[in-house]
XYZ file of C-alpha atoms in Angstrom:
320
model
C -2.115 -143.697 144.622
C -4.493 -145.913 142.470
C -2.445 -148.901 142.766
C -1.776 -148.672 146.878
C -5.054 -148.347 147.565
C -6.154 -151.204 145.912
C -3.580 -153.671 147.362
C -4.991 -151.925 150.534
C -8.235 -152.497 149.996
C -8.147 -156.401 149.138
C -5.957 -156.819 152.373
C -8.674 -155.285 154.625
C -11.407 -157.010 152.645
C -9.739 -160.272 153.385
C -8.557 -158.914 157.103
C -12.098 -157.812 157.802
C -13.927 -161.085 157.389
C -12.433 -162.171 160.388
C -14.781 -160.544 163.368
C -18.003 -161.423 161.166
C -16.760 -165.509 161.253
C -15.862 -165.119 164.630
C -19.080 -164.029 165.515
C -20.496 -167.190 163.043
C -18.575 -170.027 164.879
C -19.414 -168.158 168.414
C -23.139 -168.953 168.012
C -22.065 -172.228 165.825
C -20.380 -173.817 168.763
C -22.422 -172.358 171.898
C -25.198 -174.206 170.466
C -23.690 -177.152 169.037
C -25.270 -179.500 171.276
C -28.422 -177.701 168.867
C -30.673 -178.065 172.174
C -30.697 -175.427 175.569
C -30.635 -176.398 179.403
C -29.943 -174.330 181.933
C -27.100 -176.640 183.910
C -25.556 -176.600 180.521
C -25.765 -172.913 179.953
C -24.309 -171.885 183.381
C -21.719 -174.318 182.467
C -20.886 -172.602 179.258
C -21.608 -168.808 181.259
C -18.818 -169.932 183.799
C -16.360 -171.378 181.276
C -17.081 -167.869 179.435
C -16.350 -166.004 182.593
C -12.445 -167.323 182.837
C -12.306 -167.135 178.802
C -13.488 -163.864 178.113
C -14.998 -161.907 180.936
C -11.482 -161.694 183.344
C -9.140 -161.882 181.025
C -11.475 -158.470 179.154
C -11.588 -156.991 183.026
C -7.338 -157.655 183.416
C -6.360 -155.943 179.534
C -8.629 -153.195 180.437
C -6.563 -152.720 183.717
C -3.276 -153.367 182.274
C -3.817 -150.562 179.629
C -4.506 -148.116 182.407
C -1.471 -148.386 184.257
C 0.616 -148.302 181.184
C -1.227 -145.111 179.962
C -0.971 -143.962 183.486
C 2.501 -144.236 183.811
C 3.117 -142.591 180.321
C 1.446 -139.910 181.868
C 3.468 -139.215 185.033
C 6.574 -140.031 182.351
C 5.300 -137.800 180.365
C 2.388 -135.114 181.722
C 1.892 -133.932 178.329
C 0.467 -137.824 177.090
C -2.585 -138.336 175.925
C -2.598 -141.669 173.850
C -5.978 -143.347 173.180
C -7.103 -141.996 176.249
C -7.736 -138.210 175.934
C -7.962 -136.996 179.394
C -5.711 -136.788 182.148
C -6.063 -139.480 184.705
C -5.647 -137.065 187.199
C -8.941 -135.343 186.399
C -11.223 -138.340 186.509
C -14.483 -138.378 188.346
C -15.131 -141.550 190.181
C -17.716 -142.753 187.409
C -14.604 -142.395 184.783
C -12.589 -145.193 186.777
C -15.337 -147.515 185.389
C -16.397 -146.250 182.235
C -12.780 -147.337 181.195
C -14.481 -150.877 180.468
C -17.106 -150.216 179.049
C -16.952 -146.963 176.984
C -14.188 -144.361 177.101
C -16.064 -141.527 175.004
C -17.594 -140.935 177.746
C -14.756 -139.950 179.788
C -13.859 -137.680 177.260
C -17.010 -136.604 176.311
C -15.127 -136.777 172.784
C -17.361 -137.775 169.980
C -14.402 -138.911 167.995
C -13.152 -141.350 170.459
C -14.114 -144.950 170.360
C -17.574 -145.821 171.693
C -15.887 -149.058 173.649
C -13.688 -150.519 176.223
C -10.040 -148.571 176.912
C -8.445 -151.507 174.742
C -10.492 -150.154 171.754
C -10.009 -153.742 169.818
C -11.902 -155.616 172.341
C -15.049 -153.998 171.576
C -16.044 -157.455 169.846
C -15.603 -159.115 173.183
C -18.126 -156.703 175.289
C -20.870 -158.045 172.247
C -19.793 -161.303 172.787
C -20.535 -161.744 176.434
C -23.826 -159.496 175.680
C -24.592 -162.522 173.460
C -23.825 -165.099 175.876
C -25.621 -163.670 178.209
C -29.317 -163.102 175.756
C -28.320 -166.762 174.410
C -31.658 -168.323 176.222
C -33.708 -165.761 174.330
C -31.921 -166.220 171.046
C -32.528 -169.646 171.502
C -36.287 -169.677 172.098
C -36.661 -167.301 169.227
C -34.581 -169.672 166.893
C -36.759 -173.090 167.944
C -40.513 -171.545 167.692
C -40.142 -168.948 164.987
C -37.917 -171.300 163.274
C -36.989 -170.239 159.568
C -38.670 -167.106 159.846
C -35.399 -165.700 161.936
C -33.884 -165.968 158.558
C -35.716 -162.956 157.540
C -35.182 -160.738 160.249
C -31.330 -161.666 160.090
C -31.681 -160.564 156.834
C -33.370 -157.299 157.460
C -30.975 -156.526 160.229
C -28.222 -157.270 157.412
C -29.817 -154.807 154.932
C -30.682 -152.199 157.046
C -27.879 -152.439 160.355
C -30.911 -150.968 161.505
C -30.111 -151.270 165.490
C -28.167 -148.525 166.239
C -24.419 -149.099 167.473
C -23.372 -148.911 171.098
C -20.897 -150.558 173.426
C -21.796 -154.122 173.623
C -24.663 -154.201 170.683
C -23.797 -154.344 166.810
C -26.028 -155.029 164.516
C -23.325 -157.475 162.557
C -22.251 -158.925 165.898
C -26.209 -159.751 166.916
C -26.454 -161.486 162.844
C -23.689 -163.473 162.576
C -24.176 -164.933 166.243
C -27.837 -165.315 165.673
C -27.205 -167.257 162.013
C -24.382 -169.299 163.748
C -27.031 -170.621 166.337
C -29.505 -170.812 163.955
C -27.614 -173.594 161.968
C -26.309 -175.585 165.144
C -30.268 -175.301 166.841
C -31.711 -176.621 163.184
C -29.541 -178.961 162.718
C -27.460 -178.200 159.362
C -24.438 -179.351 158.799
C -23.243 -175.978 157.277
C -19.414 -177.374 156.451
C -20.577 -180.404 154.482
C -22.533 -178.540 152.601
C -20.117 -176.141 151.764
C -18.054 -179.373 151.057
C -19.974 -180.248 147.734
C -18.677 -177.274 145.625
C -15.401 -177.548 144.450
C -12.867 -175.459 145.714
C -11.854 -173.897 142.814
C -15.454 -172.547 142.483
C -14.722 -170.149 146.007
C -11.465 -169.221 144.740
C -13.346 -168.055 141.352
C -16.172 -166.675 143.746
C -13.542 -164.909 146.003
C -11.209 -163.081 143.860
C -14.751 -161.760 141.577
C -16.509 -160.836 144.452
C -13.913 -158.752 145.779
C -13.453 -156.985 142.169
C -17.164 -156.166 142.263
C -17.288 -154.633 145.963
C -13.917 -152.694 144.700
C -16.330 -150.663 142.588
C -19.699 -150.345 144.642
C -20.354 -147.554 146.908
C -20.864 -149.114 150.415
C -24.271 -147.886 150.750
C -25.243 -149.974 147.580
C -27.299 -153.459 148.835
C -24.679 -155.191 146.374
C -21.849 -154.443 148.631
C -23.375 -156.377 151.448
C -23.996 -159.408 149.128
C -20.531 -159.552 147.832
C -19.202 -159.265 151.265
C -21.250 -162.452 152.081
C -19.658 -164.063 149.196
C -16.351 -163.188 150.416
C -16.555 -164.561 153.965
C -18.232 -168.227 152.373
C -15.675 -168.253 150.184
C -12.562 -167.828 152.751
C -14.416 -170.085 155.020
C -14.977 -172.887 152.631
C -11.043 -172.770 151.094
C -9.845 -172.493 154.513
C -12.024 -175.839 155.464
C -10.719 -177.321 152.553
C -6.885 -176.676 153.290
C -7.129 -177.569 156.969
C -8.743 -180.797 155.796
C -6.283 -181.883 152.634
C -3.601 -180.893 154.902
C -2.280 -178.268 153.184
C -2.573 -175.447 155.755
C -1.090 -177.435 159.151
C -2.165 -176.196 162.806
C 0.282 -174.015 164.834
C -0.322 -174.773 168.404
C 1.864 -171.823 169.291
C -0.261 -169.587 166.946
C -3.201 -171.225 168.485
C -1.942 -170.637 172.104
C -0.917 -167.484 171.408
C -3.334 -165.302 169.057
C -5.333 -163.957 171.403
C -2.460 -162.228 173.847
C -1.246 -160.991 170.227
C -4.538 -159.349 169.822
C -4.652 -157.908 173.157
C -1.570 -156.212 173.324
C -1.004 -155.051 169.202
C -2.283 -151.622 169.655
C 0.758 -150.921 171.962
C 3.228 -151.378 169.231
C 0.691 -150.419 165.994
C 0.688 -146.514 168.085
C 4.261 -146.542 168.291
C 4.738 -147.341 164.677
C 2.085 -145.564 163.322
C 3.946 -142.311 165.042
C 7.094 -143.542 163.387
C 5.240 -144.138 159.842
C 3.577 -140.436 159.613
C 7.425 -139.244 159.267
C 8.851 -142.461 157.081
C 5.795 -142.593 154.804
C 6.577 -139.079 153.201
C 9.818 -140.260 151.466
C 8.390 -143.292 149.885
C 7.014 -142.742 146.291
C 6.778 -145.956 144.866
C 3.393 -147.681 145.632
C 4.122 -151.143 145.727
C 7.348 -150.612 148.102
C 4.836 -148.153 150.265
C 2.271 -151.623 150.317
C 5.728 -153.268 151.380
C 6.217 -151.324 153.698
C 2.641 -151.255 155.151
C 2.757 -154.792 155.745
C 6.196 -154.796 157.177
C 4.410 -152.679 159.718
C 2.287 -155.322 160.273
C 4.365 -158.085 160.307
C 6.725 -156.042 163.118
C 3.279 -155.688 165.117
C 3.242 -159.326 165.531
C 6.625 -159.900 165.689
C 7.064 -157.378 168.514
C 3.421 -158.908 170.098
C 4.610 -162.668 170.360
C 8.427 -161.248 172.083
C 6.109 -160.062 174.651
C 4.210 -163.231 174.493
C 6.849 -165.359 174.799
C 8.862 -163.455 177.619
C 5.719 -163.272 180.062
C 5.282 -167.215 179.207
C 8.256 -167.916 180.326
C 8.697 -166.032 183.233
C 5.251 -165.379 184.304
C 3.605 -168.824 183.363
C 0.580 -168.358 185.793
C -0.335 -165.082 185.079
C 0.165 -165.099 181.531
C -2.408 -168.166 181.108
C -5.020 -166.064 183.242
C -4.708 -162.937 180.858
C -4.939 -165.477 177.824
C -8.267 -166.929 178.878
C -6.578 -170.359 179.757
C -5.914 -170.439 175.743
C-alpha cells in the first residue's frame, strides 16, 4: 500500500512537529522576560502548579477509575493498563503517575504516566523545575550551548525515561536560549518570504520520505520542517488568514486529555472495518475520519462537562 503509506507518512510528519514546538515556545515564553529572579520564578512554578501539575495529578486519577470500573464491568479488561487493579502492591497506586511499566513489569508498555499522551507534560514540569540551572548555563556559557544542543540533537544521546527526553531537554533549552539572548526569532523568520517555507516544506518532507531515520539528514530535514510550519503559520495568523478559535483555544487541551478514550474504542472497531477496504485513498479517508470522530466525540465531552460541571471542568483544563 505504496500510496497509503505515504499520505500517512506526510500527515504524521506534519502531526509530529507539534510536541517539538511546544517544547520551543515552553522555554520561549518562561524566559521571555530573557532575565531570572527567584520571586519571578516561584511565580511562574505556582502558576505551573494549577496549569499543569493538578490538572496532570486529576487525568491520571480520572483514567483509573474509568479503567477500574471497566474492570469490575468487565473482569476480563485489561486496556492500557495490563494488570488487574486488584493485584496492585501499594507502590503500584503511585507508579500510575509516573510510569506504568513498572506495574506491569511489561517492557512493551509505555515508560510514562497511566494517560500515556501526557508523557510530554511529566518533561515539562522536569523543565520547569531545572529552569534556574538552564538558565545559568545559557547566560555564562552563552553560544557555546548551541553546540551541545546540537550534539544532544545528533546523538539523543541521554537515554529516555519518564520525565527526561533528549528532544524535550533541546527544544526547551533552544527556546530559552533565544528569549535569555535576546533574538527576536519571529522577525527574523519574517524576512523570507513565505513562499520560500512552503517550497522548503513540501521538499523537505520528500527528502526525509526517502532517508532511513538513522541517517543525520533525517534530523536536518525534520528541522526544516518544523521552521517551515512555524514561519507559514506566523505568517497566516498575522495576514489574517488563519483567525483564532477561542473555543479551540479553550478547549484543546481537555481534547488532548481525554482522546485516547475514544482513539481505543475505534481503533478496536477499525481492526475489523479496515479488512474490507481496498482502495488506498478511501482507506486514508477513512483514517482521518477516525480522527476527525476522535475530536468530534472529545469536544461532546468537552462541552457537556462545561456546561454542567463549569467548576470542575476549568480545574481539569488548567484554568485554560
Amino acid at each position: 500500500m505504496p500510496v497509503f503509506y505515504f499520505l500517512v507518512y506526510i500527515t504524521m510528519k506534519l502531526v509530529c512537529i507539534a510536541v517539538p514546538l511546544f517544547f520551543f515556545i515552553s522555554g520561549l515564553l518562561f524566559f521571555k522576560e530573557g532575565f531570572f529572579d527567584w520571586t519571578l520564578y516561584k511565580k511562574k512554578l505556582n502558576s505551573r502548579v494549577h496549569t499543569v501539575l493538578i490538572p496532570y495529578l486529576l487525568w491520571n486519577i480520572i483514567y483509573f477509575v474509568i479503567l477500574g470500573t471497566m474492570q469490575v464491568i468487565k473482569p476480563d479488561t485489561l486496556v492500557i493498563l495490563h494488570k488487574y487493579i486488584a493485584d496492585f502492591r501499594w507502590q503500584d497506586f503511585l507508579w500510575i503517575f509516573w510510569d506504568i511499566s513498572q506495574i506491569t513489569g511489561l517492557a512493551d508498555d509505555q515508560r510514562a504516566c497511566l494517560v500515556g499522551a501526557f508523557w510530554f507534560l511529566q518533561c515539562l514540569f522536569v523543565l520547569f523545575l531545572l529552569s534556574p540551572v538552564i538558565y545559568y548555563l545559557i547566560k555564562y556559557i552563552r553560544h557555546f550551548i548551541l553546540i551541545i544542543i546540537g550534539i544532544l540533537y545528533f546523538t539523543d544521546y541521554i537515554p529516555e525515561m519518564p520525565g527526561i527526553q533528549c528532544n524535550a531537554i533541546v527544544y526547551y533549552m533552544f527556546g530559552a536560549y533565544l528569549s535569555i539572548i535576546g533574538v527576536d526569532f519571529i522577525s527574523i523568520l519574517k524576512r523570507i518570504p513565505v513562499q520560500a517555507y512552503i517550497v522548503v516544506l513540501i521538499g523537505a518532507i520528500l527528502v526525509s520520505y526517502f532517508l532511513n531515520e538513522n541517517n543525520i539528514f533525517y534530523n536536518i530535514t525534520d528541522l526544516f520542517i518544523q521552521a517551515a510550519v512555524f514561519a507559514i503559520t506566523v505568517y497566516m495568523i498575522e495576514n489574517n488568514r488563519w483567525k483564532e478559535s477561542q473555543y479551540l483555544v479553550s478547549s484543546v487541551f481537555f481534547v488532548f486529555a481525554v482522546h485516547r478514550l475514544f482513539s481505543a474504542a475505534l481503533m478496536t472497531i477499525s481492526c475489523y472495518l479496515i479488512k474490507s477496504i481496498g482502495n488506498e485513498v478511501f482507506l486514508y479517508l477513512y483514517y482521518l475520519l477516525m480522527v476527525l470522530l476522535t475530536i468530534i466525540a472529545s469536544l461532546g465531552v468537552y462541552q457537556t462537562s462545561k456546561r454542567y460541571l463549569p467548576r470542575i471542568t476549568n480545574i481539569l483544563n488548567g484554568g485554560r
